[in-house]
Amino acid sequence: MTKYDASSIKILEGLEAVRKRPGMYIGSTDKRGLHHLVWEIVDNSIDEIINGYGDTITITINPDESITVSDNGRGVPIGTHASGKSTPEVIYTVLHAGGKFESEGYKVSGGLHGVGASVVNALSKWMDVTIYTDGLISNIKFRDGGFVESPLKTIGTTKKTGTTVTFMPDYEMFKNASFSYTTIMERMQESAFLLPQLTVIVEDIPDEKKATYHYEAGLISFVEYINENKNTLHKVINFNSTKNDIEVNIALQYTDSYNENILSFVNNVKTSDGGSHEVGFKTGITKAFNDYAKTNGLIKGKEGNLDGSDVREGLSAVISLKIPEKLLQFEGQTKGKLGTPEARSITESVTYESLKFYLEENKEVALLILEKALKSKVAREAARKAREAARKGNGKGSKEKLLSEKLAKATGKNYAKNELFLVEGDSAGGSAKLFRNRETQAILPLRGKVLNCEKASSHDIESNAELKQIEYTIGAGLGPNFDVKESNYGKVIIMTDADVDGSHIQILLITFFYRFMRPLIENGMLYIATPPLYSIEMSTKGKIYIATDEELEEKKKTIKGNYKIQRFKGLGEMNADELYETTMDPRNRRLLRVNLTDAALAEKRIHLLMGDAVEPRKEWINENVDFTLEDDFRK
Ligand code: 1YM
């Protein structure tokens, strides 16, 4: 029997607090929160390897949906803690325990990480820890969120060292969430790129999947991976330097595409919102290319300067910094943005000096990249002139003529309130125009499929009638020159038929917006309209609309008397008034907001999947685009 004294009660109260408010410790109790448990345990293994002990981490999804994380480090110390309890018991039951967390090193400190292994225990049905150290195999077991089921005991002898933790998340708390092999694999692959000494093995036993990652060449391999399937202009450029205890490591490579893809990390944690190191990097490359172009007579005078967006066209880069704990500053709600001011100047000077040297040594590469940057500059200036001309024309310019043909404008001048409906087909477009709210709703019918923008340049958009229409209608520019504040609409709503063609048009449009008007998505301004699938006309109660097959089955059970069901295959099958009432009227409609969860992954996916295969494309939509309900249907 385990006895509980005063200190044990305090500990159990601590763990109980975690169970009461899990969100405060792990962010959420959805899929993301569930995976947070894994990262929390894995971080301890990674720290051990960074400190120079061990080189391999194994993560296993077990058949019972528990997770095992294992490393070959020194093994958690098994001695007795000052409290009289074993060290492992303290580490896994006391919040924020573990002497190492106050160390001087490069401890992972970004985001929510580092809340400690005890939080994982608190949110688990059971946890089992086996430690290989000092020639012994030791084991301790916990149950029901941190109660000691069996205290630390020796269960054998061994020559190896390491730690193995298996835990069963309390699925009562993580409702509807399950572990994803892909999520774990992708995250661990990223760690393997960042730590060349690391080997990671990820195994999903129920699904019989297994992967091993080890990248001797580190960031160089990372950039090669980002650019696989793209046409690259040169070998990956890699440089590193350490100043004032801050270590900078950068790899970059240009492709012939028009996309910019910069990933940054601090102490092996992704800084999704960039920060001072990214700013320094961008300033550094802009200066290096402008210097080179001037010295070699490619540009003259100040107006000739390339701007940041010109030199980043087609650039893929990974920036990784190691910053001592005492200099770390993070900003923003999710702590995904580096604040440390020193990181900016150091990254800028390392980038500038190294790139300058590289360009001098590799003239052909320098010219290839500069040729591309100069083209971007010409296109950018032409686009700006066209925009200014259109604005000065004030309703009488040539763009106005182009627009007037198909677009039914909104009369209201409160742009934030105005909505632009992009409607599949002229006939549905016609219906939408009839009953719309003229003050706030504009209709732009689209004919057929729009261009697949995965490989398109700004120039391709300008020569594509359909997309050019969209660009001019929204009126806020394109690509690097897109200014979301200039948008003529607060909502852009894609309205297509509820069939395969409709879905295809949706993703082609989302790709266009992702590539050329990304801030529109980032600001939550892109939506998908969801027309109902059925109407039921009842002899007693009139007509109602039904959104899904499940809802139809439910409804059928409750209806008394005669009724007639109609299935709408397309928007065109609805009467104009029905279309307005069900799909456009803010009181009844249901809009899905498109939002990007992970731009870097989406970037990779889009690139891979905007080919000819339809299935993987659907998968991409499901994995990278969240559809959240804007307003409830028929409240
Ligand atoms: C599968 C999870 O936790 N490995 C791990 C953890 C520790 C050590 C080694 C370790 C650290 C130190 C000294 C040190 C931890 N130790 C502590 C504490 N894998 C996993 N591997 N010896 C061993 O940092 O000084 C907390 S975690 F607090 F005991 F030092």
XYZ file of C-alpha atoms and ligand atoms in Angstrom:
665
model
C 0.000 0.000 0.000
C 1.209 3.477 -0.806
C 0.832 6.004 2.015
C 0.018 9.612 1.233
C 1.672 12.250 3.419
C 1.315 16.056 3.264
C 3.802 16.510 0.425
C 2.138 13.770 -1.642
C -1.204 15.490 -1.219
C 0.281 18.726 -2.466
C 1.667 16.944 -5.505
C -1.658 15.290 -6.252
C -3.347 18.690 -5.992
C -0.861 20.014 -8.548
C -1.627 17.199 -10.978
C -5.352 17.654 -10.361
C -4.993 21.313 -11.421
C -3.545 20.100 -14.736
C -6.521 17.771 -15.237
C -8.976 20.567 -14.430
C -7.447 23.024 -16.897
C -5.433 21.003 -19.408
C -5.567 23.846 -21.919
C -3.437 26.014 -19.655
C -0.641 23.468 -19.790
C -0.836 21.933 -23.250
C -2.808 24.535 -25.208
C -5.857 22.420 -26.074
C -7.358 18.944 -25.755
C -7.828 18.367 -29.464
C -5.462 16.549 -31.788
C -2.855 19.227 -31.317
C -2.941 18.915 -27.520
C -2.747 15.129 -27.728
C 0.431 15.362 -29.811
C 1.798 17.930 -27.403
C 2.108 15.080 -24.891
C 4.476 13.297 -27.249
C 6.595 16.412 -27.899
C 6.876 16.983 -24.178
C 8.456 13.552 -23.600
C 10.506 13.696 -26.816
C 11.953 17.083 -25.801
C 13.671 15.403 -22.855
C 15.282 12.887 -25.199
C 16.314 15.652 -27.603
C 17.876 17.673 -24.784
C 19.855 14.639 -23.746
C 21.185 14.193 -27.298
C 21.967 17.906 -27.712
C 23.984 17.661 -24.499
C 26.056 14.977 -26.189
C 24.571 11.783 -24.756
C 23.015 9.205 -27.063
C 22.030 9.516 -30.716
C 18.763 7.661 -31.310
C 15.105 8.312 -30.472
C 12.345 5.790 -31.204
C 8.658 6.681 -31.136
C 6.082 3.914 -31.381
C 2.306 4.083 -31.721
C 1.216 0.888 -29.936
C -1.808 -1.278 -30.856
C -3.693 -0.042 -27.750
C -3.203 3.627 -28.829
C -0.567 4.234 -26.157
C 2.776 5.795 -27.142
C 6.310 4.696 -26.388
C 9.257 7.111 -26.558
C 12.709 5.725 -26.066
C 16.267 7.082 -26.196
C 19.809 5.825 -25.621
C 21.006 8.729 -23.470
C 22.350 8.385 -19.937
C 18.976 7.386 -18.530
C 17.042 9.460 -16.011
C 18.978 9.482 -12.699
C 17.645 6.799 -10.356
C 19.027 8.089 -7.046
C 16.999 9.397 -4.128
C 15.865 12.998 -4.272
C 16.196 15.386 -1.285
C 12.474 14.805 -0.618
C 13.170 11.142 0.089
C 11.386 10.022 -3.067
C 13.157 8.544 -6.086
C 14.264 11.092 -8.723
C 12.027 9.565 -11.444
C 8.999 9.805 -9.133
C 9.746 13.508 -8.619
C 10.288 14.179 -12.340
C 6.990 12.551 -13.311
C 4.800 13.881 -10.491
C 6.059 17.360 -9.580
C 5.124 20.175 -11.952
C 8.199 21.745 -13.550
C 10.537 19.331 -11.768
C 13.966 18.498 -13.103
C 17.146 20.366 -12.178
C 18.205 20.552 -15.806
C 15.573 23.166 -16.563
C 17.581 25.857 -14.832
C 20.738 24.999 -16.730
C 22.860 27.438 -18.722
C 22.549 25.577 -21.990
C 20.391 25.992 -25.080
C 17.323 24.455 -23.468
C 14.235 24.333 -25.649
C 12.178 27.280 -24.516
C 9.897 28.194 -27.383
C 6.152 28.116 -27.195
C 4.456 25.842 -24.711
C 7.259 23.309 -24.520
C 8.996 22.635 -21.304
C 5.938 22.287 -19.072
C 7.430 18.981 -18.018
C 6.844 15.278 -18.164
C 4.599 15.414 -15.062
C 1.934 17.162 -17.147
C 1.913 14.180 -19.499
C 1.533 11.857 -16.500
C -1.318 13.997 -15.133
C -3.211 13.588 -18.415
C -2.582 9.837 -18.763
C -4.580 6.772 -17.702
C -1.255 5.137 -16.956
C 2.445 5.711 -17.495
C 5.306 3.262 -17.391
C 8.947 4.400 -17.169
C 11.904 2.054 -17.639
C 15.407 3.382 -17.078
C 18.676 1.757 -18.105
C 21.515 3.260 -16.108
C 24.274 2.371 -13.615
C 24.154 -1.237 -14.853
C 20.558 -1.623 -13.692
C 17.125 -1.720 -15.272
C 14.673 0.232 -13.101
C 10.934 0.639 -13.498
C 8.227 2.870 -12.049
C 4.497 2.813 -12.871
C 1.777 5.432 -12.447
C -1.978 5.315 -12.986
C -4.997 7.649 -13.120
C -3.109 10.883 -13.680
C -0.049 10.467 -11.481
C -0.822 8.050 -8.613
C 2.174 5.789 -8.004
C 1.031 2.314 -8.915
C 4.404 0.756 -8.276
C 7.402 2.747 -6.913
C 10.834 2.661 -8.564
C 12.344 -0.800 -8.357
C 15.168 -2.719 -9.964
C 13.908 -5.295 -12.452
C 17.186 -6.473 -13.949
C 20.730 -5.667 -14.959
C 22.007 -4.233 -18.248
C 25.021 -2.863 -20.072
C 23.061 -0.270 -22.038
C 21.816 3.151 -21.008
C 18.682 5.087 -21.865
C 15.106 5.920 -20.958
C 11.835 4.407 -22.222
C 8.500 6.053 -21.420
C 5.138 4.544 -22.377
C 1.930 6.440 -21.646
C -1.765 5.989 -22.316
C -3.415 9.384 -22.780
C -6.674 9.757 -20.891
C -8.920 9.655 -23.957
C -11.837 10.868 -21.832
C -10.013 14.186 -21.940
C -8.893 14.004 -25.554
C -12.278 13.300 -27.062
C -12.275 12.406 -30.760
C -8.509 12.795 -30.968
C -6.108 10.095 -32.105
C -2.395 9.926 -32.847
C -1.351 10.596 -36.411
C 1.663 8.768 -37.762
C 2.108 11.503 -40.375
C 2.115 14.302 -37.796
C 4.686 12.537 -35.634
C 6.786 11.537 -38.624
C 6.894 15.021 -40.126
C 7.777 16.640 -36.842
C 10.522 14.120 -36.107
C 11.901 14.432 -39.620
C 12.243 18.157 -38.953
C 14.190 17.407 -35.746
C 16.459 15.049 -37.704
C 17.218 17.824 -40.239
C 18.091 20.211 -37.418
C 20.253 17.741 -35.462
C 22.608 15.925 -37.833
C 23.811 13.621 -35.031
C 20.263 12.347 -34.442
C 18.609 9.201 -35.803
C 14.831 8.983 -35.353
C 12.702 5.920 -35.855
C 8.929 6.347 -36.005
C 6.743 3.262 -36.020
C 2.980 2.795 -36.231
C 2.346 -0.815 -35.212
C -1.422 -1.009 -35.946
C -0.956 0.464 -39.433
C 2.329 -1.377 -40.059
C 4.239 1.774 -40.980
C 7.810 2.649 -40.122
C 10.306 5.353 -41.054
C 13.899 6.151 -40.090
C 15.423 9.609 -40.422
C 19.040 10.619 -40.236
C 20.544 13.551 -42.123
C 24.300 13.825 -41.913
C 24.141 17.021 -44.005
C 21.571 18.720 -41.748
C 20.130 21.955 -43.107
C 21.536 21.264 -46.578
C 19.386 18.131 -46.707
C 16.453 20.123 -45.329
C 16.577 22.608 -48.218
C 17.093 19.789 -50.744
C 13.986 18.161 -49.301
C 11.936 21.371 -49.570
C 13.064 21.780 -53.173
C 12.721 18.193 -54.356
C 10.578 18.145 -57.523
C 11.524 21.763 -58.229
C 14.070 23.041 -60.740
C 16.950 24.470 -58.749
C 19.385 27.099 -60.037
C 22.458 25.986 -58.057
C 23.749 23.753 -55.254
C 22.497 24.552 -51.744
C 24.464 27.418 -50.176
C 25.265 26.871 -46.493
C 26.923 29.127 -43.965
C 27.267 29.380 -40.208
C 28.867 31.582 -37.645
C 28.826 32.230 -33.901
C 28.939 35.673 -32.316
C 28.290 36.646 -28.703
C 27.115 33.115 -27.880
C 24.512 33.166 -30.652
C 25.043 30.468 -33.261
C 23.585 31.014 -36.739
C 23.236 28.271 -39.339
C 21.610 28.970 -42.701
C 21.020 26.978 -45.892
C 19.430 28.423 -49.014
C 18.764 27.613 -52.640
C 16.953 29.334 -55.493
C 14.493 27.567 -57.786
C 12.988 28.696 -61.061
C 9.573 29.087 -59.374
C 8.093 32.305 -58.026
C 7.516 31.193 -54.479
C 9.370 32.236 -51.405
C 9.738 29.622 -48.688
C 11.635 30.587 -45.556
C 11.532 28.408 -42.434
C 13.141 29.510 -39.200
C 14.002 27.798 -35.914
C 15.394 28.829 -32.569
C 16.896 26.147 -30.335
C 15.295 23.538 -32.601
C 11.794 24.940 -32.133
C 10.040 26.370 -35.165
C 9.391 30.124 -35.099
C 6.243 30.084 -37.238
C 5.798 33.845 -37.082
C 9.419 34.643 -37.889
C 10.935 37.480 -35.887
C 14.256 39.288 -35.591
C 16.372 36.512 -37.144
C 14.187 36.397 -40.282
C 14.240 40.179 -40.562
C 18.043 40.153 -40.337
C 18.293 37.402 -42.941
C 16.060 39.254 -45.389
C 17.947 42.518 -44.972
C 21.238 40.658 -45.427
C 20.328 39.030 -48.743
C 18.770 42.222 -50.123
C 21.961 44.159 -49.334
C 24.249 41.465 -50.742
C 22.411 41.279 -54.082
C 22.089 45.060 -54.445
C 25.813 45.465 -53.722
C 26.731 42.850 -56.265
C 24.383 44.249 -58.905
C 25.818 47.754 -58.441
C 29.460 46.715 -58.420
C 28.919 44.769 -61.619
C 26.916 47.454 -63.428
C 23.620 45.522 -63.473
C 21.721 48.386 -61.815
C 22.456 52.080 -61.569
C 21.382 54.818 -59.181
C 19.056 54.520 -56.242
C 15.817 53.878 -58.143
C 17.517 50.854 -59.604
C 17.548 49.064 -56.252
C 16.041 45.625 -55.989
C 13.575 45.330 -53.199
C 13.251 42.440 -50.741
C 10.471 40.707 -52.645
C 12.558 40.759 -55.847
C 15.489 38.910 -54.307
C 13.244 36.395 -52.542
C 11.407 35.219 -55.646
C 12.071 31.488 -55.921
C 14.074 31.369 -52.682
C 13.902 28.420 -50.272
C 15.796 28.838 -47.022
C 16.114 27.376 -43.544
C 17.453 29.543 -40.735
C 18.437 27.889 -37.466
C 19.711 29.796 -34.436
C 20.995 28.597 -31.081
C 20.475 31.280 -28.467
C 21.398 30.945 -24.787
C 18.424 30.979 -22.435
C 19.356 34.353 -20.954
C 19.054 36.101 -24.338
C 15.794 34.460 -25.410
C 12.755 36.644 -26.006
C 9.587 35.472 -27.702
C 6.655 37.570 -28.818
C 3.093 37.158 -30.011
C 0.193 35.160 -28.676
C 1.579 31.759 -29.530
C 5.170 32.772 -28.735
C 6.107 31.848 -32.284
C 8.017 35.047 -32.997
C 11.613 35.694 -31.947
C 12.149 39.057 -30.253
C 15.853 38.893 -29.308
C 17.324 42.078 -30.902
C 20.896 40.709 -31.079
C 19.625 37.911 -33.334
C 18.773 40.452 -35.999
C 22.162 42.133 -36.332
C 24.092 38.879 -36.095
C 21.952 37.092 -38.693
C 22.104 40.110 -40.984
C 25.886 40.427 -40.905
C 26.498 36.677 -41.281
C 24.113 36.516 -44.229
C 25.497 39.633 -45.902
C 29.174 38.721 -45.525
C 28.772 35.073 -46.511
C 26.508 35.699 -49.468
C 28.688 38.514 -50.766
C 31.678 36.215 -50.707
C 29.713 33.404 -52.352
C 28.462 35.644 -55.189
C 31.986 36.888 -55.936
C 33.195 33.303 -56.109
C 30.246 32.014 -58.197
C 29.593 34.560 -60.948
C 27.319 32.319 -63.071
C 25.034 31.590 -60.141
C 25.002 35.278 -59.189
C 23.908 36.228 -62.702
C 21.190 33.555 -62.842
C 19.632 34.749 -59.586
C 19.993 38.432 -60.439
C 18.422 37.973 -63.850
C 15.382 36.550 -62.099
C 15.312 39.299 -59.459
C 15.572 42.009 -62.122
C 12.647 40.478 -64.025
C 10.619 40.522 -60.846
C 11.478 44.193 -60.370
C 10.279 45.066 -63.900
C 7.010 43.149 -63.370
C 6.511 44.761 -59.975
C 6.963 48.266 -61.348
C 4.640 47.586 -64.296
C 1.960 46.276 -61.939
C 2.273 49.325 -59.715
C 1.906 51.692 -62.699
C -1.169 49.794 -63.903
C -2.733 50.003 -60.439
C -2.086 53.699 -60.178
C -3.546 54.294 -63.645
C -6.658 52.324 -62.743
C -7.102 54.303 -59.535
C -6.596 57.658 -61.259
C -9.054 56.620 -64.003
C -11.629 56.543 -61.203
C -14.235 54.396 -62.859
C -13.486 55.300 -66.455
C -10.217 53.433 -67.053
C -9.761 50.380 -69.202
C -9.968 48.059 -66.184
C -13.396 49.452 -65.499
C -14.489 48.328 -68.950
C -13.064 44.901 -68.369
C -14.942 44.615 -65.092
C -18.287 45.971 -66.178
C -19.035 43.024 -68.449
C -19.506 40.297 -65.862
C -19.245 41.795 -62.414
C -22.386 42.930 -60.635
C -20.931 45.453 -58.189
C -22.085 46.269 -54.714
C -23.363 49.826 -54.370
C -22.291 50.289 -50.739
C -19.008 52.070 -50.044
C -18.235 50.327 -46.775
C -15.686 47.944 -48.266
C -15.176 45.895 -45.124
C -18.881 45.009 -45.184
C -18.968 44.174 -48.871
C -18.927 40.594 -50.072
C -17.710 39.223 -53.358
C -19.316 35.971 -54.521
C -17.243 33.998 -57.023
C -19.941 31.869 -58.622
C -19.478 28.748 -60.722
C -21.173 29.236 -64.068
C -23.099 32.019 -65.775
C -26.532 30.617 -65.008
C -26.016 30.394 -61.234
C -24.287 33.776 -61.493
C -27.433 35.160 -63.113
C -29.636 33.754 -60.338
C -27.324 35.146 -57.679
C -27.500 38.604 -59.276
C -31.320 38.625 -59.177
C -31.896 38.352 -55.450
C -28.615 39.541 -53.919
C -28.434 42.412 -51.469
C -27.247 45.064 -53.916
C -25.746 47.255 -51.306
C -23.268 44.732 -49.915
C -23.132 41.756 -52.292
C -21.218 41.679 -55.557
C -21.388 38.756 -57.982
C -18.633 37.601 -60.318
C -19.601 34.561 -62.398
C -16.688 32.308 -63.387
C -16.709 30.279 -66.561
C -15.348 26.756 -66.198
C -12.145 25.819 -64.410
C -9.652 28.462 -63.444
C -5.929 28.107 -64.123
C -3.918 25.815 -61.821
C -1.658 28.412 -60.201
C 0.890 26.091 -58.688
C 3.410 26.997 -61.376
C 1.991 30.320 -62.497
C 3.883 33.629 -62.388
C 2.325 37.063 -61.962
C 2.680 37.378 -65.708
C 0.609 34.228 -66.270
C -2.153 35.697 -64.110
C -2.187 38.906 -66.120
C -2.703 36.900 -69.294
C -5.489 34.737 -67.835
C -8.869 36.415 -68.279
C -10.621 34.705 -65.361
C -7.924 35.329 -62.741
C -7.223 38.828 -64.013
C -10.920 39.550 -63.449
C -10.614 38.372 -59.856
C -7.436 40.387 -59.316
C -8.956 43.620 -60.627
C -12.266 43.053 -58.870
C -10.583 42.659 -55.486
C -8.353 45.569 -56.466
C -5.534 45.046 -53.980
C -2.730 43.872 -56.254
C -1.055 40.515 -56.575
C 1.740 38.457 -54.982
C 4.343 40.525 -53.126
C 2.430 43.677 -54.047
C -0.854 42.481 -52.617
C -2.061 44.889 -49.954
C -4.957 43.453 -48.013
C -5.954 46.927 -46.795
C -6.776 47.864 -50.385
C -9.281 45.025 -50.808
C -12.659 46.130 -52.135
C -14.310 43.339 -50.124
C -14.262 42.170 -46.531
C -15.346 38.680 -47.544
C -14.552 36.749 -50.701
C -16.940 33.813 -50.988
C -16.455 30.880 -53.324
C -19.841 29.480 -54.385
C -19.745 26.282 -56.424
C -21.933 23.259 -57.038
C -21.757 20.526 -54.405
C -20.095 18.040 -56.752
C -16.610 16.955 -57.829
C -16.235 19.759 -60.361
C -17.302 22.236 -57.713
C -14.686 20.898 -55.285
C -12.068 21.082 -57.999
C -12.879 24.714 -58.709
C -12.708 25.390 -54.964
C -9.188 24.056 -54.605
C -7.964 25.752 -57.766
C -9.242 29.043 -56.381
C -7.811 28.370 -52.917
C -4.450 27.663 -54.574
C -4.679 30.960 -56.448
C -5.449 32.876 -53.251
C -2.768 30.963 -51.333
C -0.127 31.817 -53.919
C -1.063 35.336 -54.874
C -3.241 36.840 -52.146
C -2.145 34.911 -49.061
C -2.936 37.748 -46.586
C -6.572 37.398 -47.598
C -6.512 33.876 -46.113
C -4.348 34.907 -43.159
C -6.870 37.612 -42.322
C -9.780 35.170 -42.461
C -11.403 36.843 -45.462
C -11.791 33.816 -47.752
C -14.938 31.668 -47.438
C -16.740 28.808 -49.067
C -20.511 28.932 -49.411
C -22.366 25.699 -48.689
C -25.558 25.348 -50.692
C -28.071 22.852 -49.236
C -28.213 19.364 -50.715
C -31.981 18.843 -50.393
C -35.284 20.569 -49.955
C -38.302 18.896 -48.397
C -41.709 20.227 -49.297
C -44.267 19.206 -46.659
C -48.006 19.253 -47.034
C -48.406 20.776 -43.592
C -45.416 22.988 -42.884
C -44.077 24.240 -46.198
C -40.503 23.927 -47.427
C -37.321 23.314 -45.462
C -33.697 22.919 -46.600
C -31.315 20.168 -45.596
C -27.520 20.398 -45.630
C -26.376 16.770 -45.400
C -27.462 13.201 -46.062
C -27.422 12.423 -42.334
C -29.664 15.358 -41.582
C -32.063 14.183 -44.288
C -32.362 10.729 -42.712
C -32.999 12.304 -39.301
C -35.618 14.660 -40.665
C -37.479 11.974 -42.590
C -38.157 10.142 -39.317
C -39.896 13.145 -37.776
C -42.097 14.320 -40.646
C -45.808 13.589 -40.429
C -48.020 13.638 -43.520
C -47.003 13.798 -47.187
C -43.749 15.278 -48.353
C -41.646 15.681 -51.487
C -37.858 15.589 -51.474
C -35.768 17.381 -54.057
C -32.042 16.888 -54.418
C -30.086 19.856 -55.751
C -27.252 18.729 -57.954
C -26.130 22.211 -58.761
C -26.711 25.809 -57.846
C -28.524 26.222 -61.139
C -31.278 23.827 -60.065
C -32.404 26.162 -57.325
C -34.729 29.033 -58.010
C -33.031 32.388 -57.713
C -34.935 33.207 -54.523
C -34.068 29.815 -53.037
C -30.384 30.351 -53.808
C -30.411 33.679 -52.026
C -32.392 32.453 -49.067
C -30.354 29.299 -48.414
C -26.829 30.182 -49.481
C -26.374 33.947 -49.584
C -28.667 35.457 -46.976
C -26.521 36.143 -43.878
C -29.452 35.116 -41.670
C -29.615 31.539 -42.981
C -26.452 30.754 -44.868
C -23.557 28.683 -43.621
C -20.110 29.905 -44.602
C -16.899 27.962 -44.093
C -13.860 30.079 -43.410
C -10.646 28.915 -45.069
C -7.659 29.138 -42.770
C -4.122 27.883 -43.035
C -2.822 25.876 -40.151
C 0.698 25.367 -41.292
C 1.827 27.390 -44.270
C 5.102 25.550 -44.681
C 3.486 22.147 -44.880
C 0.759 23.481 -47.109
C 3.428 24.890 -49.374
C 5.056 21.501 -49.678
C 1.740 19.730 -50.143
C 0.424 22.122 -52.731
C 3.562 21.724 -54.698
C 3.399 17.963 -54.632
C -0.312 17.648 -55.066
C -1.381 20.176 -57.610
C -0.463 17.632 -60.236
C -2.992 15.351 -61.870
C -3.889 13.058 -58.979
C -7.262 13.889 -57.439
C -7.170 11.714 -54.293
C -4.009 13.173 -52.737
C -5.384 16.603 -53.488
C -8.498 15.860 -51.442
C -6.213 14.660 -48.677
C -4.377 17.951 -48.842
C -7.593 19.866 -48.383
C -8.498 17.754 -45.398
C -5.130 18.054 -43.740
C -4.147 21.625 -44.376
C -7.261 23.642 -44.759
C -9.518 23.967 -41.770
C -13.139 24.506 -42.430
C -14.713 26.238 -39.481
C -18.321 27.251 -39.266
C -18.832 30.976 -39.606
C -22.516 31.096 -38.786
C -24.883 28.313 -37.883
C -27.217 26.993 -40.485
C -30.903 27.722 -39.871
C -30.639 28.757 -36.244
C 11.906 9.055 -23.263
C 12.205 10.258 -22.465
O 13.486 11.675 -20.468
N 15.521 11.014 -21.260
C 16.375 11.577 -20.334
C 15.967 12.456 -19.341
C 16.902 12.947 -18.449
C 18.244 12.578 -18.587
C 18.582 11.701 -19.620
C 19.340 13.057 -17.720
C 19.542 14.411 -17.573
C 20.560 14.830 -16.726
C 21.382 13.909 -16.118
C 20.780 16.292 -16.545
C 16.431 13.822 -17.390
N 16.997 14.044 -16.260
C 16.321 14.884 -15.467
C 16.867 15.246 -14.164
N 13.602 10.376 -22.271
C 14.167 11.082 -21.275
N 17.658 11.222 -20.448
N 21.171 12.579 -16.317
C 20.175 12.156 -17.087
O 20.119 17.062 -17.218
O 21.617 16.635 -15.706
C 15.162 15.341 -15.971
S 14.954 14.678 -17.496
F 16.136 16.199 -13.638
F 16.858 14.213 -13.377
F 18.110 15.619 -14.279
